[in-house]
Amino acid sequence: MGHPSTRSSGNKQKVNLPFLSTERTSGWLKPFGGVAAVLIIITLFLFWDSTKPAMTLFSNDGPLGSISTDAIEMPGTFFGYWHDLNWLGYEQPSASPGIYMALGLLLQKSVLYLKWCTPICLIILGMSAWFFFRTLGLRNVACTIGAIAAAFNMEVVSYACWGLPSRSLTFATTFLAGAFILRALQSRPWPNLALAGICVGLGLMEGYDIGALFSLYIAAFVLFGFVIKPLETGKQTALGQALGRGATGVAVVAIVAGLAASQTMSTLVGTQLQGSTSGQGNNSAAAKEQQWNFLTQWSLPKMEALRIIVPGFYGYRLDTPRPYDADKLRSLEGGNYWGAVGQDPMLEQIEEVEEVIAAFGQRNVLPGELAQVMGGSNEQAAQLMHLVQNKGQFLQRHSGSGEYAGVIVVFLAFCALLFAVQKRTEIYTATERRMILFWAILGLASLLLAFGRHAIFYQFIYQLPFFNTMRNTIKFLHPVHFAIIILCGYGVEGVVRLAKQEST
């Protein structure tokens, strides 16, 4: 077994770090403890200010003043409550009995909660990813790097530090569900599928519509796993029979997940789905267009996909300077975000009108002249000119998440894909190659869907249930990063195997 080594007093001494071993050790306790220690050290380094008495993490969705009120004290929130912080107040649904609530019960004090909830959630994510990679059968170092890539993925961290550490818990429960599905494909399928269902249910509790989105990917993973299982064992099983077993597995996971998250499902439907169906009762073309614009306003512009591999591309943060900055360049100061995520679709039409008006030169343009060029009535042209004059009232951009996955992480993911498709050197097994291609295809498909209104792909599934009520197609970037992290783990494994092949 290879280990890192150092020299002390002229003598070569081996440092035993099982979690960095390029082999897969039989025991799991030492690698697990080593990875946990590494994650804790990195987390403490990043969140050291939380040790200072006067400092807490920012939380947009749960600021200190709000969560310090008597109405929101645990465990009372488990039964729902009336949040009377401002004026008469408003009704809040009961807290879901998941990991997030358990952390609230554990930390109790609101200041302590804001200081350490996010770091703890990131550590939980890292350890869950480690368990997934360990279940895949990867070497210790691949599991360790995969865990670090998951815990400190910039998209996850940016959401968590914005006040949504529940997103990292949704990633964590999805990794756990994937691990139990892998175990179900090896032995004791029904108990392991039930455990996977519990994890999916926890994901629904933590992430609501994000958890529901990830559950679709877990369903696809179950089907895929049962279809390729006969190929791995060499048994001749009909495709229909394999699909039947896969469908049964999906049903088991779905039923258990539904039971586990039954308390959350009504809240999910009431707040995340019904709340985004305004105007669907009206079947006019204008109402349909308004609904489409409402649901896809937070789409990823195609050029901004480069944010995944270029850190800081298009900047960060939400606080774009006011008033309306037409050239978008003023937002570059201070690293503010200057892309187009969250931009009101009406601004695209306004830009077209401005180009037409500019073609007339410096003189004032009459509505009739504009109508003659653009078509339509004088009244419609007058409305367009009014929109141009008041374009500052439309949202120009709104994004605070960082989509940077890491150059090294993406490079390792690309290595995994490259090793899987090339035939010169057998680095992966047939099953591993299929798994790599599966996650690569899902990641690419998710990226195309994340483009939303900026491409044609989302229109193909928009009319399907769930998708026709889910807001913000940029949420499909969550599965993109999930797939990249998995491919990164495979990439580390492939690089180590290739190095060992060339050294022999």
PDB file of N, CA and C in Angstrom, residues 304 306-316 337-339:
ATOM      1  N   GLU A 304     -23.494  32.251 -20.149  1.00  0.00           N
ATOM      2  CA  GLU A 304     -23.176  32.194 -18.727  1.00  0.00           C
ATOM      3  C   GLU A 304     -22.902  30.778 -18.241  1.00  0.00           C
ATOM      4  N   LEU A 306     -20.397  29.379 -19.037  1.00  0.00           N
ATOM      5  CA  LEU A 306     -18.954  29.466 -18.794  1.00  0.00           C
ATOM      6  C   LEU A 306     -18.643  29.751 -17.332  1.00  0.00           C
ATOM      7  N   ARG A 307     -19.625  30.208 -16.579  1.00  0.00           N
ATOM      8  CA  ARG A 307     -19.412  30.439 -15.148  1.00  0.00           C
ATOM      9  C   ARG A 307     -19.039  29.155 -14.423  1.00  0.00           C
ATOM     10  N   ILE A 308     -19.385  28.007 -14.998  1.00  0.00           N
ATOM     11  CA  ILE A 308     -19.072  26.723 -14.368  1.00  0.00           C
ATOM     12  C   ILE A 308     -17.569  26.481 -14.337  1.00  0.00           C
ATOM     13  N   ILE A 309     -16.853  26.988 -15.336  1.00  0.00           N
ATOM     14  CA  ILE A 309     -15.412  26.735 -15.419  1.00  0.00           C
ATOM     15  C   ILE A 309     -14.571  27.994 -15.268  1.00  0.00           C
ATOM     16  N   VAL A 310     -15.189  29.174 -15.285  1.00  0.00           N
ATOM     17  CA  VAL A 310     -14.445  30.434 -15.149  1.00  0.00           C
ATOM     18  C   VAL A 310     -14.912  31.125 -13.872  1.00  0.00           C
ATOM     19  N   PRO A 311     -14.074  31.199 -12.850  1.00  0.00           N
ATOM     20  CA  PRO A 311     -14.505  31.825 -11.591  1.00  0.00           C
ATOM     21  C   PRO A 311     -14.729  33.322 -11.758  1.00  0.00           C
ATOM     22  N   GLY A 312     -15.859  33.786 -11.261  1.00  0.00           N
ATOM     23  CA  GLY A 312     -16.147  35.216 -11.310  1.00  0.00           C
ATOM     24  C   GLY A 312     -16.601  35.732 -12.648  1.00  0.00           C
ATOM     25  N   PHE A 313     -16.791  34.853 -13.610  1.00  0.00           N
ATOM     26  CA  PHE A 313     -17.266  35.298 -14.918  1.00  0.00           C
ATOM     27  C   PHE A 313     -18.671  35.870 -14.754  1.00  0.00           C
ATOM     28  N   TYR A 314     -18.880  37.082 -15.210  1.00  0.00           N
ATOM     29  CA  TYR A 314     -20.115  37.853 -15.031  1.00  0.00           C
ATOM     30  C   TYR A 314     -20.291  38.338 -13.591  1.00  0.00           C
ATOM     31  N   GLY A 315     -19.261  38.207 -12.778  1.00  0.00           N
ATOM     32  CA  GLY A 315     -19.301  38.790 -11.447  1.00  0.00           C
ATOM     33  C   GLY A 315     -20.142  38.008 -10.455  1.00  0.00           C
ATOM     34  N   TYR A 316     -20.318  38.618  -9.279  1.00  0.00           N
ATOM     35  CA  TYR A 316     -21.081  38.005  -8.200  1.00  0.00           C
ATOM     36  C   TYR A 316     -22.031  39.035  -7.605  1.00  0.00           C
ATOM     37  N   TYR A 337     -22.725  41.334  -9.813  1.00  0.00           N
ATOM     38  CA  TYR A 337     -23.174  40.505 -10.933  1.00  0.00           C
ATOM     39  C   TYR A 337     -23.660  41.383 -12.076  1.00  0.00           C
ATOM     40  N   TRP A 338     -23.211  41.099 -13.289  1.00  0.00           N
ATOM     41  CA  TRP A 338     -23.625  41.896 -14.452  1.00  0.00           C
ATOM     42  C   TRP A 338     -24.131  41.019 -15.593  1.00  0.00           C
ATOM     43  N   GLY A 339     -24.582  39.813 -15.277  1.00  0.00           N
ATOM     44  CA  GLY A 339     -25.157  38.940 -16.289  1.00  0.00           C
ATOM     45  C   GLY A 339     -26.634  39.216 -16.489  1.00  0.00           C
TER      46      GLY A 339
END
